[in-house]
Amino acid sequence: MEVRAVVVPEVDRMEVQTIALAPPGESEVLIENHAAGVCHSDLHTLKGELRVRPPLVLGHEGSGIVVETGEAVTAVKPGDKVIYNWLPACHCCDTCLSGMPNLCEEFPSTILQGLLPNKVSRILDRDGEPLKHHLGVATMAEYMVTHERNVIPYEIDIPMTTSAIVGCAVVTGMGAVWNTARARPGQGLAVVGCGGVGLSALMGAKAAGCAPVIGVDRDRDKLEFARGVGADLTLDVSQVGLADGLAELYPAGIDCIVDTVGAGTMADSLGAVKPGGTVVVVGMHAFKDTIPISPAQLVAMNRRLLGSFVGTSKPHFDIPRILHMYSQGTLDLDALVTKTYGIDDIQTAFDDMVGGRVVRGVLEFSH
């Protein structure tokens, strides 16, 4: 079948094309996409800064409805609402069995090559040449074929524009708090960077009972938004250093900092957490950068510096958990989606994201 999709034929070039989509093979499903999140990882891929290289169809956050299933599919059936899971772990390798399916040993040869878990692609460009699935899914298309491992069905009543962001931004932020930091009630927790992932971390910290929860950013609008979704306090680091500002806001000392920015703020975060505290780094920016860190910050202060890839998540556990909390009114995920776009407005969606004009933008597909 032919469908319209956001295609990156080469680094730094993006266009909406009509592509050819093969029918689902064994263990694969055809999905009618309803919404796709617009994420910084998509932008980094467009710029050639991450491991998945063009030519490809963009998108790794999304939600839709199953239309058709191939042979041997048992996870879903036609008519099911699904969220895309771009971490389709094998659950058989040593890493998966040790409790880290977010680092499945199959990923370097599958999703990081733009292939499905069975190492195939089901899409061709308008010239008949194969296209990769961005992170094994490629959600910025009207329809998409993917492996059944890449989808998680759900039944709750939630707008598809909201469920579309759960599989990356939301599970990454909340998982960093719950799974990596293992935050506990009463701990002081600060979130550096109040974008979609940071605000998800902030919501996760509130749900975990942390107090106070502090939003940190340089953008006043983002700090106001952080207060609106539950931050007890906010800190504008365009006016004061991180360590001094946090000490003034909370003299008892912050137990944990979740840093969603990355290399540019890691050292500051490590110096700002209390002795014995934890810094969790989520930001995927500038993979090739290095930063100077004083060993005294780690050893003499007994601090911990932890990485958190996609929130150290177990998607088939964490995503249903998040959806259940939404259905119970615990998490206001709808607030994170601040603007929607049509597929032809993808460049505007990226511009708004880079310009800080949205918390999370989402493409909507009309059918």
PDB file of N, CA and C in Angstrom, residues 235-316:
ATOM      1  N   LEU A 235      13.541  27.225  39.984  1.00  0.00           N
ATOM      2  CA  LEU A 235      14.806  27.950  40.037  1.00  0.00           C
ATOM      3  C   LEU A 235      15.199  28.388  38.634  1.00  0.00           C
ATOM      4  N   ASP A 236      15.375  29.689  38.457  1.00  0.00           N
ATOM      5  CA  ASP A 236      15.804  30.265  37.190  1.00  0.00           C
ATOM      6  C   ASP A 236      17.326  30.371  37.205  1.00  0.00           C
ATOM      7  N   VAL A 237      18.014  29.465  36.507  1.00  0.00           N
ATOM      8  CA  VAL A 237      19.475  29.447  36.555  1.00  0.00           C
ATOM      9  C   VAL A 237      20.105  30.441  35.575  1.00  0.00           C
ATOM     10  N   SER A 238      19.273  31.266  34.943  1.00  0.00           N
ATOM     11  CA  SER A 238      19.842  32.391  34.208  1.00  0.00           C
ATOM     12  C   SER A 238      20.189  33.529  35.169  1.00  0.00           C
ATOM     13  N   GLN A 239      19.705  33.423  36.402  1.00  0.00           N
ATOM     14  CA  GLN A 239      19.912  34.470  37.393  1.00  0.00           C
ATOM     15  C   GLN A 239      20.888  34.071  38.497  1.00  0.00           C
ATOM     16  N   VAL A 240      21.083  32.765  38.703  1.00  0.00           N
ATOM     17  CA  VAL A 240      21.918  32.285  39.804  1.00  0.00           C
ATOM     18  C   VAL A 240      22.475  30.916  39.447  1.00  0.00           C
ATOM     19  N   GLY A 241      23.616  30.548  40.015  1.00  0.00           N
ATOM     20  CA  GLY A 241      24.181  29.228  39.784  1.00  0.00           C
ATOM     21  C   GLY A 241      23.319  28.136  40.388  1.00  0.00           C
ATOM     22  N   LEU A 242      23.425  26.937  39.831  1.00  0.00           N
ATOM     23  CA  LEU A 242      22.575  25.832  40.274  1.00  0.00           C
ATOM     24  C   LEU A 242      22.786  25.508  41.745  1.00  0.00           C
ATOM     25  N   ALA A 243      24.032  25.334  42.180  1.00  0.00           N
ATOM     26  CA  ALA A 243      24.307  24.949  43.573  1.00  0.00           C
ATOM     27  C   ALA A 243      23.840  26.026  44.543  1.00  0.00           C
ATOM     28  N   ASP A 244      24.170  27.272  44.264  1.00  0.00           N
ATOM     29  CA  ASP A 244      23.768  28.367  45.158  1.00  0.00           C
ATOM     30  C   ASP A 244      22.256  28.511  45.189  1.00  0.00           C
ATOM     31  N   GLY A 245      21.634  28.402  44.022  1.00  0.00           N
ATOM     32  CA  GLY A 245      20.187  28.565  43.964  1.00  0.00           C
ATOM     33  C   GLY A 245      19.452  27.476  44.720  1.00  0.00           C
ATOM     34  N   LEU A 246      19.877  26.229  44.555  1.00  0.00           N
ATOM     35  CA  LEU A 246      19.218  25.138  45.270  1.00  0.00           C
ATOM     36  C   LEU A 246      19.450  25.249  46.776  1.00  0.00           C
ATOM     37  N   ALA A 247      20.650  25.652  47.176  1.00  0.00           N
ATOM     38  CA  ALA A 247      20.945  25.795  48.604  1.00  0.00           C
ATOM     39  C   ALA A 247      20.073  26.858  49.238  1.00  0.00           C
ATOM     40  N   GLU A 248      19.804  27.920  48.486  1.00  0.00           N
ATOM     41  CA  GLU A 248      18.949  28.986  49.019  1.00  0.00           C
ATOM     42  C   GLU A 248      17.499  28.531  49.108  1.00  0.00           C
ATOM     43  N   LEU A 249      17.045  27.787  48.084  1.00  0.00           N
ATOM     44  CA  LEU A 249      15.658  27.318  48.091  1.00  0.00           C
ATOM     45  C   LEU A 249      15.420  26.233  49.136  1.00  0.00           C
ATOM     46  N   TYR A 250      16.412  25.363  49.332  1.00  0.00           N
ATOM     47  CA  TYR A 250      16.228  24.211  50.208  1.00  0.00           C
ATOM     48  C   TYR A 250      17.527  23.932  50.955  1.00  0.00           C
ATOM     49  N   PRO A 251      17.757  24.635  52.053  1.00  0.00           N
ATOM     50  CA  PRO A 251      19.025  24.538  52.780  1.00  0.00           C
ATOM     51  C   PRO A 251      19.375  23.126  53.267  1.00  0.00           C
ATOM     52  N   ALA A 252      18.367  22.266  53.441  1.00  0.00           N
ATOM     53  CA  ALA A 252      18.640  20.902  53.914  1.00  0.00           C
ATOM     54  C   ALA A 252      19.407  20.080  52.885  1.00  0.00           C
ATOM     55  N   GLY A 253      19.392  20.508  51.643  1.00  0.00           N
ATOM     56  CA  GLY A 253      20.139  19.807  50.602  1.00  0.00           C
ATOM     57  C   GLY A 253      19.273  18.879  49.774  1.00  0.00           C
ATOM     58  N   ILE A 254      19.490  18.903  48.454  1.00  0.00           N
ATOM     59  CA  ILE A 254      18.713  18.085  47.528  1.00  0.00           C
ATOM     60  C   ILE A 254      19.279  16.669  47.478  1.00  0.00           C
ATOM     61  N   ASP A 255      18.406  15.690  47.668  1.00  0.00           N
ATOM     62  CA  ASP A 255      18.822  14.289  47.660  1.00  0.00           C
ATOM     63  C   ASP A 255      19.129  13.784  46.258  1.00  0.00           C
ATOM     64  N   CYS A 256      18.394  14.277  45.264  1.00  0.00           N
ATOM     65  CA  CYS A 256      18.533  13.751  43.913  1.00  0.00           C
ATOM     66  C   CYS A 256      18.306  14.852  42.889  1.00  0.00           C
ATOM     67  N   ILE A 257      19.117  14.848  41.842  1.00  0.00           N
ATOM     68  CA  ILE A 257      18.912  15.724  40.693  1.00  0.00           C
ATOM     69  C   ILE A 257      18.763  14.848  39.460  1.00  0.00           C
ATOM     70  N   VAL A 258      17.685  15.056  38.712  1.00  0.00           N
ATOM     71  CA  VAL A 258      17.503  14.406  37.420  1.00  0.00           C
ATOM     72  C   VAL A 258      17.855  15.434  36.357  1.00  0.00           C
ATOM     73  N   ASP A 259      18.925  15.183  35.625  1.00  0.00           N
ATOM     74  CA  ASP A 259      19.447  16.134  34.644  1.00  0.00           C
ATOM     75  C   ASP A 259      19.030  15.680  33.249  1.00  0.00           C
ATOM     76  N   THR A 260      18.090  16.427  32.644  1.00  0.00           N
ATOM     77  CA  THR A 260      17.591  16.057  31.320  1.00  0.00           C
ATOM     78  C   THR A 260      18.281  16.840  30.205  1.00  0.00           C
ATOM     79  N   VAL A 261      19.281  17.642  30.544  1.00  0.00           N
ATOM     80  CA  VAL A 261      19.972  18.463  29.550  1.00  0.00           C
ATOM     81  C   VAL A 261      21.159  17.719  28.974  1.00  0.00           C
ATOM     82  N   GLY A 262      22.085  17.270  29.832  1.00  0.00           N
ATOM     83  CA  GLY A 262      23.200  16.477  29.340  1.00  0.00           C
ATOM     84  C   GLY A 262      24.552  17.034  29.679  1.00  0.00           C
ATOM     85  N   ALA A 263      25.481  16.967  28.729  1.00  0.00           N
ATOM     86  CA  ALA A 263      26.887  17.259  28.995  1.00  0.00           C
ATOM     87  C   ALA A 263      27.110  18.653  29.566  1.00  0.00           C
ATOM     88  N   GLY A 264      26.347  19.629  29.096  1.00  0.00           N
ATOM     89  CA  GLY A 264      26.582  21.004  29.526  1.00  0.00           C
ATOM     90  C   GLY A 264      26.248  21.288  30.964  1.00  0.00           C
ATOM     91  N   THR A 265      25.467  20.431  31.611  1.00  0.00           N
ATOM     92  CA  THR A 265      25.027  20.694  32.989  1.00  0.00           C
ATOM     93  C   THR A 265      25.419  19.606  33.970  1.00  0.00           C
ATOM     94  N   MET A 266      26.003  18.508  33.505  1.00  0.00           N
ATOM     95  CA  MET A 266      26.288  17.371  34.384  1.00  0.00           C
ATOM     96  C   MET A 266      27.202  17.742  35.549  1.00  0.00           C
ATOM     97  N   ALA A 267      28.265  18.470  35.268  1.00  0.00           N
ATOM     98  CA  ALA A 267      29.205  18.817  36.332  1.00  0.00           C
ATOM     99  C   ALA A 267      28.541  19.711  37.372  1.00  0.00           C
ATOM    100  N   ASP A 268      27.733  20.663  36.907  1.00  0.00           N
ATOM    101  CA  ASP A 268      27.013  21.540  37.838  1.00  0.00           C
ATOM    102  C   ASP A 268      26.044  20.739  38.695  1.00  0.00           C
ATOM    103  N   SER A 269      25.349  19.787  38.082  1.00  0.00           N
ATOM    104  CA  SER A 269      24.407  18.962  38.846  1.00  0.00           C
ATOM    105  C   SER A 269      25.126  18.148  39.907  1.00  0.00           C
ATOM    106  N   LEU A 270      26.276  17.585  39.542  1.00  0.00           N
ATOM    107  CA  LEU A 270      27.030  16.793  40.515  1.00  0.00           C
ATOM    108  C   LEU A 270      27.500  17.654  41.681  1.00  0.00           C
ATOM    109  N   GLY A 271      27.859  18.886  41.414  1.00  0.00           N
ATOM    110  CA  GLY A 271      28.308  19.773  42.481  1.00  0.00           C
ATOM    111  C   GLY A 271      27.184  20.343  43.311  1.00  0.00           C
ATOM    112  N   ALA A 272      25.931  20.202  42.837  1.00  0.00           N
ATOM    113  CA  ALA A 272      24.799  20.817  43.539  1.00  0.00           C
ATOM    114  C   ALA A 272      24.036  19.853  44.426  1.00  0.00           C
ATOM    115  N   VAL A 273      24.167  18.535  44.192  1.00  0.00           N
ATOM    116  CA  VAL A 273      23.434  17.581  45.008  1.00  0.00           C
ATOM    117  C   VAL A 273      24.125  17.446  46.366  1.00  0.00           C
ATOM    118  N   LYS A 274      23.381  17.104  47.400  1.00  0.00           N
ATOM    119  CA  LYS A 274      23.939  17.017  48.746  1.00  0.00           C
ATOM    120  C   LYS A 274      24.930  15.855  48.861  1.00  0.00           C
ATOM    121  N   PRO A 275      25.818  15.875  49.828  1.00  0.00           N
ATOM    122  CA  PRO A 275      26.693  14.720  50.058  1.00  0.00           C
ATOM    123  C   PRO A 275      25.866  13.451  50.245  1.00  0.00           C
ATOM    124  N   GLY A 276      26.282  12.400  49.568  1.00  0.00           N
ATOM    125  CA  GLY A 276      25.517  11.152  49.615  1.00  0.00           C
ATOM    126  C   GLY A 276      24.363  11.108  48.646  1.00  0.00           C
ATOM    127  N   GLY A 277      24.176  12.203  47.888  1.00  0.00           N
ATOM    128  CA  GLY A 277      23.056  12.278  46.962  1.00  0.00           C
ATOM    129  C   GLY A 277      23.345  11.641  45.611  1.00  0.00           C
ATOM    130  N   THR A 278      22.353  11.700  44.732  1.00  0.00           N
ATOM    131  CA  THR A 278      22.400  11.022  43.443  1.00  0.00           C
ATOM    132  C   THR A 278      22.078  11.991  42.316  1.00  0.00           C
ATOM    133  N   VAL A 279      22.859  11.920  41.243  1.00  0.00           N
ATOM    134  CA  VAL A 279      22.546  12.640  40.016  1.00  0.00           C
ATOM    135  C   VAL A 279      22.251  11.611  38.934  1.00  0.00           C
ATOM    136  N   VAL A 280      21.090  11.736  38.317  1.00  0.00           N
ATOM    137  CA  VAL A 280      20.690  10.848  37.224  1.00  0.00           C
ATOM    138  C   VAL A 280      20.699  11.659  35.930  1.00  0.00           C
ATOM    139  N   VAL A 281      21.499  11.220  34.965  1.00  0.00           N
ATOM    140  CA  VAL A 281      21.625  11.932  33.692  1.00  0.00           C
ATOM    141  C   VAL A 281      20.774  11.239  32.635  1.00  0.00           C
ATOM    142  N   VAL A 282      19.842  12.007  32.087  1.00  0.00           N
ATOM    143  CA  VAL A 282      18.908  11.491  31.092  1.00  0.00           C
ATOM    144  C   VAL A 282      19.196  12.081  29.720  1.00  0.00           C
ATOM    145  N   GLY A 283      19.666  13.339  29.670  1.00  0.00           N
ATOM    146  CA  GLY A 283      19.838  14.042  28.406  1.00  0.00           C
ATOM    147  C   GLY A 283      20.739  13.299  27.443  1.00  0.00           C
ATOM    148  N   MET A 284      20.288  13.156  26.181  1.00  0.00           N
ATOM    149  CA  MET A 284      21.043  12.408  25.183  1.00  0.00           C
ATOM    150  C   MET A 284      21.811  13.329  24.244  1.00  0.00           C
ATOM    151  N   HIS A 285      21.981  14.571  24.605  1.00  0.00           N
ATOM    152  CA  HIS A 285      22.669  15.526  23.754  1.00  0.00           C
ATOM    153  C   HIS A 285      24.187  15.284  23.789  1.00  0.00           C
ATOM    154  N   ALA A 286      24.815  15.617  22.719  1.00  0.00           N
ATOM    155  CA  ALA A 286      26.287  15.679  22.644  1.00  0.00           C
ATOM    156  C   ALA A 286      26.956  14.398  23.141  1.00  0.00           C
ATOM    157  N   PHE A 287      26.640  13.268  22.488  1.00  0.00           N
ATOM    158  CA  PHE A 287      27.211  11.979  22.875  1.00  0.00           C
ATOM    159  C   PHE A 287      28.736  11.978  22.848  1.00  0.00           C
ATOM    160  N   LYS A 288      29.324  12.745  21.955  1.00  0.00           N
ATOM    161  CA  LYS A 288      30.779  12.693  21.800  1.00  0.00           C
ATOM    162  C   LYS A 288      31.504  13.663  22.733  1.00  0.00           C
ATOM    163  N   ASP A 289      30.767  14.463  23.469  1.00  0.00           N
ATOM    164  CA  ASP A 289      31.400  15.419  24.372  1.00  0.00           C
ATOM    165  C   ASP A 289      31.993  14.709  25.583  1.00  0.00           C
ATOM    166  N   THR A 290      33.008  15.310  26.164  1.00  0.00           N
ATOM    167  CA  THR A 290      33.544  14.865  27.445  1.00  0.00           C
ATOM    168  C   THR A 290      33.470  16.027  28.416  1.00  0.00           C
ATOM    169  N   ILE A 291      33.416  15.708  29.692  1.00  0.00           N
ATOM    170  CA  ILE A 291      33.307  16.761  30.707  1.00  0.00           C
ATOM    171  C   ILE A 291      34.299  16.494  31.830  1.00  0.00           C
ATOM    172  N   PRO A 292      34.850  17.565  32.422  1.00  0.00           N
ATOM    173  CA  PRO A 292      35.743  17.377  33.571  1.00  0.00           C
ATOM    174  C   PRO A 292      34.930  17.210  34.854  1.00  0.00           C
ATOM    175  N   ILE A 293      35.252  16.185  35.616  1.00  0.00           N
ATOM    176  CA  ILE A 293      34.589  15.948  36.907  1.00  0.00           C
ATOM    177  C   ILE A 293      35.656  15.720  37.964  1.00  0.00           C
ATOM    178  N   SER A 294      35.539  16.411  39.075  1.00  0.00           N
ATOM    179  CA  SER A 294      36.471  16.213  40.179  1.00  0.00           C
ATOM    180  C   SER A 294      36.167  14.900  40.900  1.00  0.00           C
ATOM    181  N   PRO A 295      37.167  14.021  41.058  1.00  0.00           N
ATOM    182  CA  PRO A 295      36.928  12.786  41.816  1.00  0.00           C
ATOM    183  C   PRO A 295      36.432  13.056  43.228  1.00  0.00           C
ATOM    184  N   ALA A 296      36.820  14.206  43.788  1.00  0.00           N
ATOM    185  CA  ALA A 296      36.374  14.526  45.144  1.00  0.00           C
ATOM    186  C   ALA A 296      34.865  14.649  45.223  1.00  0.00           C
ATOM    187  N   GLN A 297      34.236  15.105  44.113  1.00  0.00           N
ATOM    188  CA  GLN A 297      32.782  15.226  44.106  1.00  0.00           C
ATOM    189  C   GLN A 297      32.124  13.860  44.258  1.00  0.00           C
ATOM    190  N   LEU A 298      32.781  12.828  43.750  1.00  0.00           N
ATOM    191  CA  LEU A 298      32.232  11.485  43.847  1.00  0.00           C
ATOM    192  C   LEU A 298      32.698  10.765  45.107  1.00  0.00           C
ATOM    193  N   VAL A 299      34.002  10.785  45.342  1.00  0.00           N
ATOM    194  CA  VAL A 299      34.559   9.965  46.418  1.00  0.00           C
ATOM    195  C   VAL A 299      34.367  10.619  47.787  1.00  0.00           C
ATOM    196  N   ALA A 300      34.908  11.821  47.941  1.00  0.00           N
ATOM    197  CA  ALA A 300      34.857  12.471  49.255  1.00  0.00           C
ATOM    198  C   ALA A 300      33.431  12.822  49.667  1.00  0.00           C
ATOM    199  N   MET A 301      32.570  13.093  48.678  1.00  0.00           N
ATOM    200  CA  MET A 301      31.175  13.448  48.979  1.00  0.00           C
ATOM    201  C   MET A 301      30.235  12.254  48.861  1.00  0.00           C
ATOM    202  N   ASN A 302      30.764  11.105  48.472  1.00  0.00           N
ATOM    203  CA  ASN A 302      29.970   9.870  48.383  1.00  0.00           C
ATOM    204  C   ASN A 302      28.739  10.030  47.490  1.00  0.00           C
ATOM    205  N   ARG A 303      28.912  10.856  46.439  1.00  0.00           N
ATOM    206  CA  ARG A 303      27.798  11.077  45.521  1.00  0.00           C
ATOM    207  C   ARG A 303      27.776   9.988  44.453  1.00  0.00           C
ATOM    208  N   ARG A 304      26.607   9.808  43.844  1.00  0.00           N
ATOM    209  CA  ARG A 304      26.446   8.837  42.763  1.00  0.00           C
ATOM    210  C   ARG A 304      26.063   9.575  41.484  1.00  0.00           C
ATOM    211  N   LEU A 305      26.696   9.208  40.379  1.00  0.00           N
ATOM    212  CA  LEU A 305      26.381   9.758  39.065  1.00  0.00           C
ATOM    213  C   LEU A 305      25.932   8.588  38.195  1.00  0.00           C
ATOM    214  N   LEU A 306      24.662   8.596  37.815  1.00  0.00           N
ATOM    215  CA  LEU A 306      24.071   7.455  37.112  1.00  0.00           C
ATOM    216  C   LEU A 306      23.526   7.870  35.752  1.00  0.00           C
ATOM    217  N   GLY A 307      23.714   7.018  34.764  1.00  0.00           N
ATOM    218  CA  GLY A 307      23.069   7.206  33.474  1.00  0.00           C
ATOM    219  C   GLY A 307      21.726   6.504  33.467  1.00  0.00           C
ATOM    220  N   SER A 308      20.811   7.040  32.660  1.00  0.00           N
ATOM    221  CA  SER A 308      19.474   6.450  32.590  1.00  0.00           C
ATOM    222  C   SER A 308      19.004   6.462  31.148  1.00  0.00           C
ATOM    223  N   PHE A 309      19.151   5.322  30.461  1.00  0.00           N
ATOM    224  CA  PHE A 309      18.718   5.216  29.074  1.00  0.00           C
ATOM    225  C   PHE A 309      17.243   4.845  29.028  1.00  0.00           C
ATOM    226  N   VAL A 310      16.436   5.776  28.519  1.00  0.00           N
ATOM    227  CA  VAL A 310      14.980   5.617  28.435  1.00  0.00           C
ATOM    228  C   VAL A 310      14.408   5.237  29.806  1.00  0.00           C
ATOM    229  N   GLY A 311      14.921   5.897  30.841  1.00  0.00           N
ATOM    230  CA  GLY A 311      14.374   5.696  32.177  1.00  0.00           C
ATOM    231  C   GLY A 311      14.628   4.329  32.766  1.00  0.00           C
ATOM    232  N   THR A 312      15.674   3.623  32.281  1.00  0.00           N
ATOM    233  CA  THR A 312      15.932   2.242  32.738  1.00  0.00           C
ATOM    234  C   THR A 312      14.623   1.450  32.730  1.00  0.00           C
ATOM    235  N   SER A 313      13.843   1.678  31.690  1.00  0.00           N
ATOM    236  CA  SER A 313      12.463   1.192  31.710  1.00  0.00           C
ATOM    237  C   SER A 313      12.326  -0.256  31.271  1.00  0.00           C
ATOM    238  N   LYS A 314      11.271  -0.856  31.775  1.00  0.00           N
ATOM    239  CA  LYS A 314      10.754  -2.133  31.305  1.00  0.00           C
ATOM    240  C   LYS A 314       9.414  -1.785  30.659  1.00  0.00           C
ATOM    241  N   PRO A 315       9.417  -1.478  29.360  1.00  0.00           N
ATOM    242  CA  PRO A 315       8.229  -0.875  28.735  1.00  0.00           C
ATOM    243  C   PRO A 315       6.924  -1.621  28.968  1.00  0.00           C
ATOM    244  N   HIS A 316       6.955  -2.950  28.913  1.00  0.00           N
ATOM    245  CA  HIS A 316       5.704  -3.693  29.064  1.00  0.00           C
ATOM    246  C   HIS A 316       5.190  -3.692  30.507  1.00  0.00           C
TER     247      HIS A 316
END
